[in-house]
XYZ file of C-alpha atoms in Angstrom:
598
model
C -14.542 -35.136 61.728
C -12.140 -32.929 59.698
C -12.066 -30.000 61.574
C -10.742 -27.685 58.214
C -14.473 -27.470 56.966
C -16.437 -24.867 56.806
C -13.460 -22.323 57.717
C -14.478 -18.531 56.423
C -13.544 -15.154 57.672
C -16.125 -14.100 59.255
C -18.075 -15.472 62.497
C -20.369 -17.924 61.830
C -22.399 -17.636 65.017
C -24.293 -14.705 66.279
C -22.301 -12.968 69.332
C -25.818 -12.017 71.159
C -25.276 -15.632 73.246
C -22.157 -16.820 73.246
C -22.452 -19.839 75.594
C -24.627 -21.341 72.816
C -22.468 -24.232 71.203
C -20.615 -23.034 68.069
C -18.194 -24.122 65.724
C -15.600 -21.182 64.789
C -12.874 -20.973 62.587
C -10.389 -18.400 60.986
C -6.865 -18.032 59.644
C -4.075 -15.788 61.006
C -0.244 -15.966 59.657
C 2.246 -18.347 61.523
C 4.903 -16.174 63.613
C 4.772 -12.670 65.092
C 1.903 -12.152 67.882
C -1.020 -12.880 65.618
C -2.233 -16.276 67.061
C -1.908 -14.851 70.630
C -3.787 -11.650 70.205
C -6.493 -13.234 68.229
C -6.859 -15.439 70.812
C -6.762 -13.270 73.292
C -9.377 -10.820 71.809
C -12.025 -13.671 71.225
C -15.458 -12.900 72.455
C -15.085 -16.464 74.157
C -11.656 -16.763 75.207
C -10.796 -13.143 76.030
C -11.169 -13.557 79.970
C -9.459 -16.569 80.316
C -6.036 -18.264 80.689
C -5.562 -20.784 77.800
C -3.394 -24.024 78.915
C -1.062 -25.369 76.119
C -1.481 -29.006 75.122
C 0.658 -31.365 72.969
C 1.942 -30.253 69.467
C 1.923 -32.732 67.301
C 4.625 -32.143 64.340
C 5.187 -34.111 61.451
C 9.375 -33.658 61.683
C 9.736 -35.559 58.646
C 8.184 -32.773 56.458
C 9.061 -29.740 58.830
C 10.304 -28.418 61.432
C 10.289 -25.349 64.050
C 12.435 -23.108 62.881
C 15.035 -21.342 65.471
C 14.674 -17.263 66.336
C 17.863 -15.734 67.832
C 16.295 -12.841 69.003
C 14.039 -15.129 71.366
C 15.223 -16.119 74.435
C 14.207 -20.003 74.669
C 14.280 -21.498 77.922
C 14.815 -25.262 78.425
C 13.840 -27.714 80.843
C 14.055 -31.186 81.737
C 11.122 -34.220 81.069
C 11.133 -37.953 81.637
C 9.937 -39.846 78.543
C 9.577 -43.624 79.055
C 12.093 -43.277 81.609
C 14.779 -41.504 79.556
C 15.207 -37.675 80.514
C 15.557 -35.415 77.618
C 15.429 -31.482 77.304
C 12.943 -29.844 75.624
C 11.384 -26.429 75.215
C 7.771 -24.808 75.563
C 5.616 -24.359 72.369
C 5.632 -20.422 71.525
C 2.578 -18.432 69.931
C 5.035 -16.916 67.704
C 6.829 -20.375 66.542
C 7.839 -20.201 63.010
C 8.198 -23.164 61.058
C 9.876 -24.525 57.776
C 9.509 -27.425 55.395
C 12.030 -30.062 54.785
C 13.578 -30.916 51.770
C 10.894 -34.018 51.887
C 8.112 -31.327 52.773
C 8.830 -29.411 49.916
C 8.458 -31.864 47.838
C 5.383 -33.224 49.117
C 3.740 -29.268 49.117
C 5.073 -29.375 45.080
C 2.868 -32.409 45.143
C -0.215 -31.036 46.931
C -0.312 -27.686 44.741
C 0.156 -29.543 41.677
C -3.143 -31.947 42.394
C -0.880 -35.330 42.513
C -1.238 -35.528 46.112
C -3.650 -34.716 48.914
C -3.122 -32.510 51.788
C -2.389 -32.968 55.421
C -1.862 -31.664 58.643
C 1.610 -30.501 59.153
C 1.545 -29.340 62.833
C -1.327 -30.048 65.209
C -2.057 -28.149 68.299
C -4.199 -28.259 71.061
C -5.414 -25.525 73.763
C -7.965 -25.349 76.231
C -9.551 -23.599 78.671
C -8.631 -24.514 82.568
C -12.180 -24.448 83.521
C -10.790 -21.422 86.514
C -14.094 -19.581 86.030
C -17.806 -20.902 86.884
C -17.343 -23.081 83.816
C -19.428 -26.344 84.017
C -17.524 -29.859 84.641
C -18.387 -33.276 83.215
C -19.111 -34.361 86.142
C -21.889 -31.506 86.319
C -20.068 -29.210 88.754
C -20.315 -25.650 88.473
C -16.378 -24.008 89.392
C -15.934 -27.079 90.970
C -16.603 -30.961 91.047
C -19.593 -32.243 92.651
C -18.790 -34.375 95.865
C -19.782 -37.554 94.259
C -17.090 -37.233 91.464
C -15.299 -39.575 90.814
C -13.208 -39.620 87.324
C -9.400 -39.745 87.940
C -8.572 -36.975 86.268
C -5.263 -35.811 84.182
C -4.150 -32.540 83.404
C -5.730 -32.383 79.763
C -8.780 -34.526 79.474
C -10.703 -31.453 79.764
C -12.837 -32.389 82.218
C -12.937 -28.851 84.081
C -14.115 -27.156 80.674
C -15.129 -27.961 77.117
C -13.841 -25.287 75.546
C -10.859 -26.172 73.472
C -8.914 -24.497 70.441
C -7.253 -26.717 68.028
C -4.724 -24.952 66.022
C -3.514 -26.478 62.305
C -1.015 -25.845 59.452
C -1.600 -28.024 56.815
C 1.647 -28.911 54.567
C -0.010 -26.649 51.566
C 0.652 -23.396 53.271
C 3.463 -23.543 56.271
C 2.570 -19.662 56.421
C -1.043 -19.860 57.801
C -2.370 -21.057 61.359
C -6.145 -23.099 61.080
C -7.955 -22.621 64.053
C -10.865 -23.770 65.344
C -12.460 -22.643 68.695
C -15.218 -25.813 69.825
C -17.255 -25.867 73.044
C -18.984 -23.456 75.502
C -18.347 -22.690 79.235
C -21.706 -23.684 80.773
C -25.001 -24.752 79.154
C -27.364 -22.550 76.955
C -28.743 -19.710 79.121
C -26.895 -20.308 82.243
C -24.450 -16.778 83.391
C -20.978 -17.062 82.824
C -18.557 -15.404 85.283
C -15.182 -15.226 84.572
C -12.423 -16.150 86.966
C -11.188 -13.378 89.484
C -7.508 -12.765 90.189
C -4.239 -11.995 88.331
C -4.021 -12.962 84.491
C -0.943 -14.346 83.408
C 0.959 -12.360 81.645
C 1.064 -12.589 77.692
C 3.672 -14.586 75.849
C 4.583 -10.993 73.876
C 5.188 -8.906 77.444
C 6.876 -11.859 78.816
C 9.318 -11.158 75.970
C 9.568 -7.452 76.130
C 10.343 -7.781 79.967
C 13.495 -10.375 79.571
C 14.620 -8.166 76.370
C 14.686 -5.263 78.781
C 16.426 -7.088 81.354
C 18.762 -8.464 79.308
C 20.080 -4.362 78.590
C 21.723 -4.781 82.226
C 18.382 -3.072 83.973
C 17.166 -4.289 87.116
C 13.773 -6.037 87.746
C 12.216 -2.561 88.643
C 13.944 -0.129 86.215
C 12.398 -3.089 83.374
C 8.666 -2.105 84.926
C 9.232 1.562 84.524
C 10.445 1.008 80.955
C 7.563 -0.909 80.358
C 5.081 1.944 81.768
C 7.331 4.917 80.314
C 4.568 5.548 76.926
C 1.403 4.974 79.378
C 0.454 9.016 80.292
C -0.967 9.104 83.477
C -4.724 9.837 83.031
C -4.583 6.163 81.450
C -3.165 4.277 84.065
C -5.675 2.929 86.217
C -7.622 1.648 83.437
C -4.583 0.235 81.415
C -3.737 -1.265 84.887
C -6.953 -3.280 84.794
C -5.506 -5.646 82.173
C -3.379 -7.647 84.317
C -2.020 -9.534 81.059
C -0.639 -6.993 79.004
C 0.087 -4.411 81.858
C 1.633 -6.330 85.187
C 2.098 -4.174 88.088
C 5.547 -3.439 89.354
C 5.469 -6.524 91.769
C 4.573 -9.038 89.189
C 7.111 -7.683 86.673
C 9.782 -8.188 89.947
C 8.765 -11.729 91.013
C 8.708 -12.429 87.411
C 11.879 -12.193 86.219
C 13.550 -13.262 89.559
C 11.520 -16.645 89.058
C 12.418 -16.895 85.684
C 16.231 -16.687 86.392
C 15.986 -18.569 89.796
C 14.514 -21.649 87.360
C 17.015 -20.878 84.402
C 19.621 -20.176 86.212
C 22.486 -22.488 84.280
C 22.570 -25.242 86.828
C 21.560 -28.182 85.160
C 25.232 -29.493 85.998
C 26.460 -28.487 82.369
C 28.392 -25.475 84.395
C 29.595 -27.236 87.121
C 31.436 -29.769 84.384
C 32.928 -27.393 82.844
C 34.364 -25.716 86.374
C 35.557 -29.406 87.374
C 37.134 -30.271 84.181
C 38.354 -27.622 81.858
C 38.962 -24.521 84.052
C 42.124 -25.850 86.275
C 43.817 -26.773 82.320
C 42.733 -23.076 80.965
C 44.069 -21.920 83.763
C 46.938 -23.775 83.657
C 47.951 -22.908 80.212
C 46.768 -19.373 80.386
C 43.887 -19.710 77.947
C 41.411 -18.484 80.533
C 40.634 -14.858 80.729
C 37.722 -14.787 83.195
C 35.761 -17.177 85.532
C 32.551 -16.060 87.221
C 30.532 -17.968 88.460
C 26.875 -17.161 89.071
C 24.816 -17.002 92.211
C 20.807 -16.569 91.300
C 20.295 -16.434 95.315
C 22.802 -13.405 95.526
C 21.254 -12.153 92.699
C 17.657 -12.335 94.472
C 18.400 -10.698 97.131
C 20.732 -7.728 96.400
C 18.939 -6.785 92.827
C 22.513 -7.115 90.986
C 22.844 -8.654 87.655
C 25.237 -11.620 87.557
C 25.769 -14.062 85.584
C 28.283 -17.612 84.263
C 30.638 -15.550 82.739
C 33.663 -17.496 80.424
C 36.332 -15.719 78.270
C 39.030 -17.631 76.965
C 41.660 -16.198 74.688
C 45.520 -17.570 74.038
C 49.098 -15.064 73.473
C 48.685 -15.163 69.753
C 45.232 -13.856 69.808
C 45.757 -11.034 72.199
C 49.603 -10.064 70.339
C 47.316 -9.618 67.467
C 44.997 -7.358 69.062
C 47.954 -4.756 69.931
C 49.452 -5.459 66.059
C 45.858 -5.084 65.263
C 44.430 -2.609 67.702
C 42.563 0.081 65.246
C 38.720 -1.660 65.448
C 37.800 -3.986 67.984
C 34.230 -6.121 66.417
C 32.475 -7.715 68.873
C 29.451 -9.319 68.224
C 26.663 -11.817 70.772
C 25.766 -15.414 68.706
C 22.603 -17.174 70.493
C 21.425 -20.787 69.777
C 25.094 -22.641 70.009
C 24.643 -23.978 73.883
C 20.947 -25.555 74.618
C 20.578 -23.569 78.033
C 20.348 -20.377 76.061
C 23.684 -18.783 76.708
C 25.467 -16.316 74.197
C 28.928 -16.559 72.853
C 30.115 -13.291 72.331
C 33.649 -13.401 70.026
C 35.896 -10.285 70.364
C 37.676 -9.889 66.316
C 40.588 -6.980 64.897
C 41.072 -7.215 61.130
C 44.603 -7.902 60.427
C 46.197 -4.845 57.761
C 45.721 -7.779 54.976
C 42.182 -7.878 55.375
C 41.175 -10.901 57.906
C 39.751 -11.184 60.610
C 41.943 -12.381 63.660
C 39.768 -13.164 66.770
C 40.753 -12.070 70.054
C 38.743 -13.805 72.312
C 35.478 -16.210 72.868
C 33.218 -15.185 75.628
C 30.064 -17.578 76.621
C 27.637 -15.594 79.184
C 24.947 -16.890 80.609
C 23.136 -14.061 79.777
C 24.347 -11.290 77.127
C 23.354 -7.901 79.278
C 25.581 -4.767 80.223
C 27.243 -6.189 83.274
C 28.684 -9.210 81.571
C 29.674 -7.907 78.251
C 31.361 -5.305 80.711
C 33.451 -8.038 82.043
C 34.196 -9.877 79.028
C 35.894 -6.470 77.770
C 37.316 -5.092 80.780
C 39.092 -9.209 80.593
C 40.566 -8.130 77.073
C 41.381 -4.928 77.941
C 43.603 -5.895 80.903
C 45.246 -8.988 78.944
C 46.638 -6.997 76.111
C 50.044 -7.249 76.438
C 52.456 -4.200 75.716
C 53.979 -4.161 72.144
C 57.539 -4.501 72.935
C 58.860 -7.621 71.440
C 61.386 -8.209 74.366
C 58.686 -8.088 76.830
C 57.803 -11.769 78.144
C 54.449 -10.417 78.508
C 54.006 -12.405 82.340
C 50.472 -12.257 83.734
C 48.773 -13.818 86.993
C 45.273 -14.821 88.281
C 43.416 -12.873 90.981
C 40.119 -14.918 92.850
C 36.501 -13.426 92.307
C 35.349 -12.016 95.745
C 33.507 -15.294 97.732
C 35.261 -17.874 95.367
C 33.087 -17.167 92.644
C 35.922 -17.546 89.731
C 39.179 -16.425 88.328
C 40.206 -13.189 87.034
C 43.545 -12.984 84.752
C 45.997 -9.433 84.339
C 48.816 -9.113 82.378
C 51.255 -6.993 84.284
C 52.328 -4.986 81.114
C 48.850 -4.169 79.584
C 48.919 -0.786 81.813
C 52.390 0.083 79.996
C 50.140 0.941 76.837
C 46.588 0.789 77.780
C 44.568 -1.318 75.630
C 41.590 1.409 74.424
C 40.228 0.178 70.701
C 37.326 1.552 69.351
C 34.427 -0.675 69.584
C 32.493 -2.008 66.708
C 28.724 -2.942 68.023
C 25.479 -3.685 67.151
C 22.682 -1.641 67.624
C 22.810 -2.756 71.297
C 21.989 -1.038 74.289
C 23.576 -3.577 76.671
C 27.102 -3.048 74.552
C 27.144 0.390 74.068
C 26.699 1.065 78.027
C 29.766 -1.299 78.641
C 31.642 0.376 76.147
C 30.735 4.000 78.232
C 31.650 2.247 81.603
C 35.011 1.207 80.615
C 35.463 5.309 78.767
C 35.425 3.330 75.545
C 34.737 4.809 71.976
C 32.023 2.661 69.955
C 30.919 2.532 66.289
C 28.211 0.960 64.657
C 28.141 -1.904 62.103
C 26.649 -0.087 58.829
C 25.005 -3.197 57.689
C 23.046 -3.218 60.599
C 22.727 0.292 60.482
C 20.990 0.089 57.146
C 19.333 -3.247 58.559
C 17.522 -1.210 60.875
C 16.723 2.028 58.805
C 15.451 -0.271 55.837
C 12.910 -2.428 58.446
C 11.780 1.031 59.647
C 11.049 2.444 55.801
C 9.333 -1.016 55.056
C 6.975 -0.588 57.909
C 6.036 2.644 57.110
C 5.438 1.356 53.270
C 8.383 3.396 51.925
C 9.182 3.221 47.982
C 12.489 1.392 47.526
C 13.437 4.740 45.676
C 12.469 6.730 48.193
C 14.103 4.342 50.550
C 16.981 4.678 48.394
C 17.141 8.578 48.467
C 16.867 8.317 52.744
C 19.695 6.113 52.979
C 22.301 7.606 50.507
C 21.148 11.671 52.680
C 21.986 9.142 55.415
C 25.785 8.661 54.549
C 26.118 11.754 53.276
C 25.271 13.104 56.700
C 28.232 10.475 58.355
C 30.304 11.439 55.729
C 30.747 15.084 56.990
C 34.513 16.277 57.963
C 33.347 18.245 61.335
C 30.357 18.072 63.564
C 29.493 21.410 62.420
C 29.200 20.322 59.176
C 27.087 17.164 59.939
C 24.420 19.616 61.875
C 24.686 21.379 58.424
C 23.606 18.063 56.404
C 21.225 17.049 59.132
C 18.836 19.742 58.676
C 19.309 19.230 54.779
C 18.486 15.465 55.714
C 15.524 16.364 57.589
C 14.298 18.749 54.668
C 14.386 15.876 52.666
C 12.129 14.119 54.276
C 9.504 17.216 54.667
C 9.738 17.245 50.409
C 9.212 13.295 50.098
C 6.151 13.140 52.280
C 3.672 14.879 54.393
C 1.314 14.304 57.128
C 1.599 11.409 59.592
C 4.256 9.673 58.271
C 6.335 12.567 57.731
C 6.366 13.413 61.568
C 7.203 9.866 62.444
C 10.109 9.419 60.221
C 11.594 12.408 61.818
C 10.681 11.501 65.229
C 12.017 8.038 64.449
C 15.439 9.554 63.109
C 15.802 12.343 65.772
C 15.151 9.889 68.873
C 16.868 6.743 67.436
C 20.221 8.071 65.262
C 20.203 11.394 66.288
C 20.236 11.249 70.215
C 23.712 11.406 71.981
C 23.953 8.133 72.929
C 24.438 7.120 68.944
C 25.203 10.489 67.206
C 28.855 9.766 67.036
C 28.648 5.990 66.457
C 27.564 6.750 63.226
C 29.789 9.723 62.137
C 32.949 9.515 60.594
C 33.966 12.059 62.686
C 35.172 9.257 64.950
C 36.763 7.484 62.773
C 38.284 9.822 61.150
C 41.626 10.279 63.380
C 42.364 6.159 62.595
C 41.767 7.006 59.114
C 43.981 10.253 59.362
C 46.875 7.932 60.676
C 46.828 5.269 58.083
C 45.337 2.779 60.688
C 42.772 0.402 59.018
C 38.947 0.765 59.987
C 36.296 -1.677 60.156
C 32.730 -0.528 58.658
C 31.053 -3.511 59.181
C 31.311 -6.740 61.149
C 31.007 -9.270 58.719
C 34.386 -10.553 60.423
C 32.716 -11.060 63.353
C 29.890 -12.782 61.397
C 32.173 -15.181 59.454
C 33.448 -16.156 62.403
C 29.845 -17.296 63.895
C 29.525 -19.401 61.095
C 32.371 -21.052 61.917
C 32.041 -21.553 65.181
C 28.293 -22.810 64.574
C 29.735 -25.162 61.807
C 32.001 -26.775 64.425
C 29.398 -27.697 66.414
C 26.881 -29.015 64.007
C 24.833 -25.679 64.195
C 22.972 -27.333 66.876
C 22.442 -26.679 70.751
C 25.423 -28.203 72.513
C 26.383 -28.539 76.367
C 29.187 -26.037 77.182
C 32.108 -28.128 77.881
C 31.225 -29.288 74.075
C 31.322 -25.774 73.019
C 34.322 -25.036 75.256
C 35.709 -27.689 73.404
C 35.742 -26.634 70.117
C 37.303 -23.128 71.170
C 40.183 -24.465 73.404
C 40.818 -27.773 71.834
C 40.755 -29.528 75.338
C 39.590 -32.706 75.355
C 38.928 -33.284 79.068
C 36.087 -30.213 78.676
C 34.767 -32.590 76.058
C 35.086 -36.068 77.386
C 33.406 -35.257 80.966
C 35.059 -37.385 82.612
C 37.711 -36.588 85.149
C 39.785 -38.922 84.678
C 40.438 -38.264 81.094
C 43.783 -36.532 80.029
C 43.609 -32.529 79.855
C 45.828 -32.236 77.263
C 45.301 -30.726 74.281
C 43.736 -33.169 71.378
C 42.922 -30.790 68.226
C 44.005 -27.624 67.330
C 41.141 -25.129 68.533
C 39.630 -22.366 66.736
C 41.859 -19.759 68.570
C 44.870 -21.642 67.191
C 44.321 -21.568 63.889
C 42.501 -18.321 63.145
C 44.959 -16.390 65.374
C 48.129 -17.989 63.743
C 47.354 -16.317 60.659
C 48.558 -13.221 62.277
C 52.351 -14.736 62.921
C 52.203 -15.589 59.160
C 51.473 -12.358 57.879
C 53.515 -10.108 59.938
């Protein structure tokens, strides 16, 4: 039976018995948190945990499609006895068509062809509560059972969810809730216990984390907008609200079971770090320790920066604007490259280094700088520039200094993101930061959207924006502030003129990114005829690059370490491969450029 019939808005059951069986269907938009909180809201499903089942996806029409800002966590599966890695089905998936799928939705809209299910999912309830069994049980099998059960026949519960997008509209989840927990007129008691948390917390929490906080600074973050009267009953909601030890035992078992040692680490240690070390390519080793990490609270990580002479010569030639910018989705265990870019005086961007983390948070974006920072050589052409490696504490890695980088100390300003975790590295190593104005406008636009800004009005806010930056003194940027904020009383009123200001005093206007935003600070550069980056779109173009290297798929890291050093034996795997050099790496010929235009 086509389970698409009959689908409406509205419920087509009354809610005065709901373990009557029913048939109930609605639409909600693919992505975001909408399938999750309208199934978590249900009048049937709200007290339960759903399981995930299979998801069927027809990959030659489309296909899920990747989100850097999510974290995705892989793991390993045997599939007729070949292991392959694979990742869990997300609420908030997003997917799009293929060429082949667009075609055939052309097709479908047109009338020439007939529709079909695109993705198919199931979910179903675990049958935890007093839920009745097939074998008659009530919470639990009768003694006389006998089926050999498997972890999805749904023999606990009948209660299942079956979740479509057909190929006519990739935009719009079909779901259909079947089943009831017990019979007609029997009581229903849910199960007892801790919830698991939501798919949308579980997010919030590793985003938090990933700013460099520990496991209980992320559960005071996430409490910080409860007010206290509200507590115990928010507290109640185990999903959406996990107490301070859940939060903690979360995210320590999350990293204990992600913790980059799947053996992909351990090649590259083997194989390519003795030759990076030997030919001075490698800026930093560290190694992580996930049982350290447990037990001490301290946030470490698989920390590798790799750099060569040219690229750090051009970083002193070049040493106005430092860009550094995080890439996700290169390396299939989740880790981040972060590349480290001056623009030369002809325009170009000249990278300085390439730094793959394990996890892109304060401590080891920290590290990746403080490794530049003390590998700059001095700017005297005579100089031979030597430098030596120092060993982690416990043998956890490699740490490289060029003597002469404290004859001139190294001290750029930064060019970040709107990023917490970079901007506190930045302050730990008494380094200036800037932000990116394309981001900056990014960010301001998304918020103006939300709040159903005009694009003229939109317009007007950003251009009082820069005018604001623009100012000569900080005495004069107060000045244009409270012009700014006068703006915004004339263009609107009520509600949403209170949280535009709130959103622009707490988010631009707060110390931390005042002065990342002024000109003010760039100003002296300007004042000496240095050249000054507004943007990273060097940084960006560089990304590309690096993802069209590798395919702009997930790749192991020796692969990835590959394509930035040019060693093969990081490539090959094997030990007893050669470790010289067999193509010329992407900090060869992007840094070269600086030698040629001197």
């Amino acid at each position: 039976m086509d389970l698409i019939r009959g689908y409406n808005d509205s419920e087509t059951e009354s809610d005065e018995n709901e373990h009557d069986q029913f048939l109930r269907t609605f639409h909600v938009a693919v992505g975001g948190n909408e399938l999750e909180n309208s199934l978590t809201i249900h009048q049937l499903l709200k007290e339960i945990d759903l399981v995930s089942y299979k998801r069927d996806i027809k990959k030659k029409y489309i296909t899920p499609k990747e989100d850097d800002n999510v974290e995705r966590f892989s793991f390993k599966i045997n599939r007729n006895n070949h292991e392959i890695v694979a990742t869990r089905n997300r609420y908030s998936d997003m997917f799009i068509l293929t060429e082949e799928g667009k075609e055939k939705q052309r097709l479908i809209k047109a009338g020439l062809d007939k529709d079909s299910v695109a993705v198919y999912w199931t979910i179903y309830c675990p049958g935890k509560g007093t839920c009745k069994r097939v074998c008659g049980g009530i919470g639990t099998c009768d003694e006389g059972c006998i089926s050999q059960r498997k972890r999805h026949d749904r023999h606990n519960c009948q209660v299942s969810v079956t979740a479509k997008i057909m190929l006519s509209d990739e935009t719009k989840w079909n779901v259909c809730i079947r089943g009831s927990h017990t019979d007609s007129g029997s009581e229903w008691s849910e199960p007892t216990g801790n919830r698991k948390i939501l798919e949308r917390v579980k997010d919030n929490i590793m985003v938090s984390r990933s700013y460099g906080l520990k496991p209980f600074e992320v559960f005071r973050r996430q409490i910080k907008d409860l007010k206290e009267p509200d507590m115990e009953t928010e507290f109640k909601d185990t999903r959406t609200n996990p107490t301070d030890k859940r939060v903690v035992d979360f995210i320590k078992n999350t990293e204990n079971r992600h913790s980059f040692s799947s053996g992909q680490w351990t090649a590259v240690h083997h194989l390519a770090v003795n030759e990076l070390r030997n030919s001075g390519q490698l800026l930093l080793y560290q190694k992580g320790n996930a049982e350290e990490a447990a037990m001490d609270d301290i946030d470490r990580g698989y920390v590798l920066a790799v750099s060569n002479q040219s690229a750090l010569l051009s970083a002193r030639k070049n040493q106005a604007v430092l860009g550094i910018d995080g890439k996700h989705g290169l390396q299939e265990d989740g880790a981040a490259l972060m590349t480290a870019i001056t623009q030369h005086k002809d325009g170009f961007g000249c990278p300085t280094s390439f730094t793959i983390m394990s996890r892109e948070n304060s401590d080891n974006i920290f590290n990746a700088l403080r490794a530049i920072k003390e590998n700059v050589p001095c700017p005297d052409d005579e100089c031979d520039h030597p430098f030596r490696y120092f060993e982690l504490p416990n043998n956890q890695g490699y740490r490289r200094v060029t003597q002469c980088s404290r004859v001139q100390e190294y001290k750029p300003l930064v060019m970040i993101d709107k990023f917490e975790a970079s901007a506190n590295a930045c302050q730990r190593l008494e380094l200036t930061y800037v932000l990116c104005w394309f981001h900056l406008v990014k960010a301001v636009m998304e918020k103006l959207t939300h709040e159903s800004v005009s694009l003229h009005d939109s317009y007007l806010i950003i251009l009082g924006f820069k005018i604001v930056a623009r100012a000569v003194s900080e005495e004069r940027a107060c000045e244009r502030w409270q012009m700014f904020l006068q703006v915004i009383d004339l263009l609107f009123k009520d509600d949403k003129q209170i949280r535009l200001k709130k959103y622009f005093i707490e988010e631009w206007w707060c110390p931390k990114w005042r002065y990342a935003w002024l000109d003010i600070t760039r100003r002296p550069l300007a004042c000496n005829g240095s050249r000054t980056m507004t943007t990273n779109n060097c940084d960006e173009n560089l990304n590309l690059k690096v993802a069209n290297c590798v395919g702009g798929k997930r790749k192991k890291v020796s692969i990835l370490v590959f394509e930035l050093t040019g060693f093969e034996k990081a490539k090959s795997g094997n030990e007893a491969a050669v470790g010289q050099k067999k193509k010329a790496s992407l900090l060869d010929t992007h840094a070269a450029k600086t030698i040629c235009h001197k």
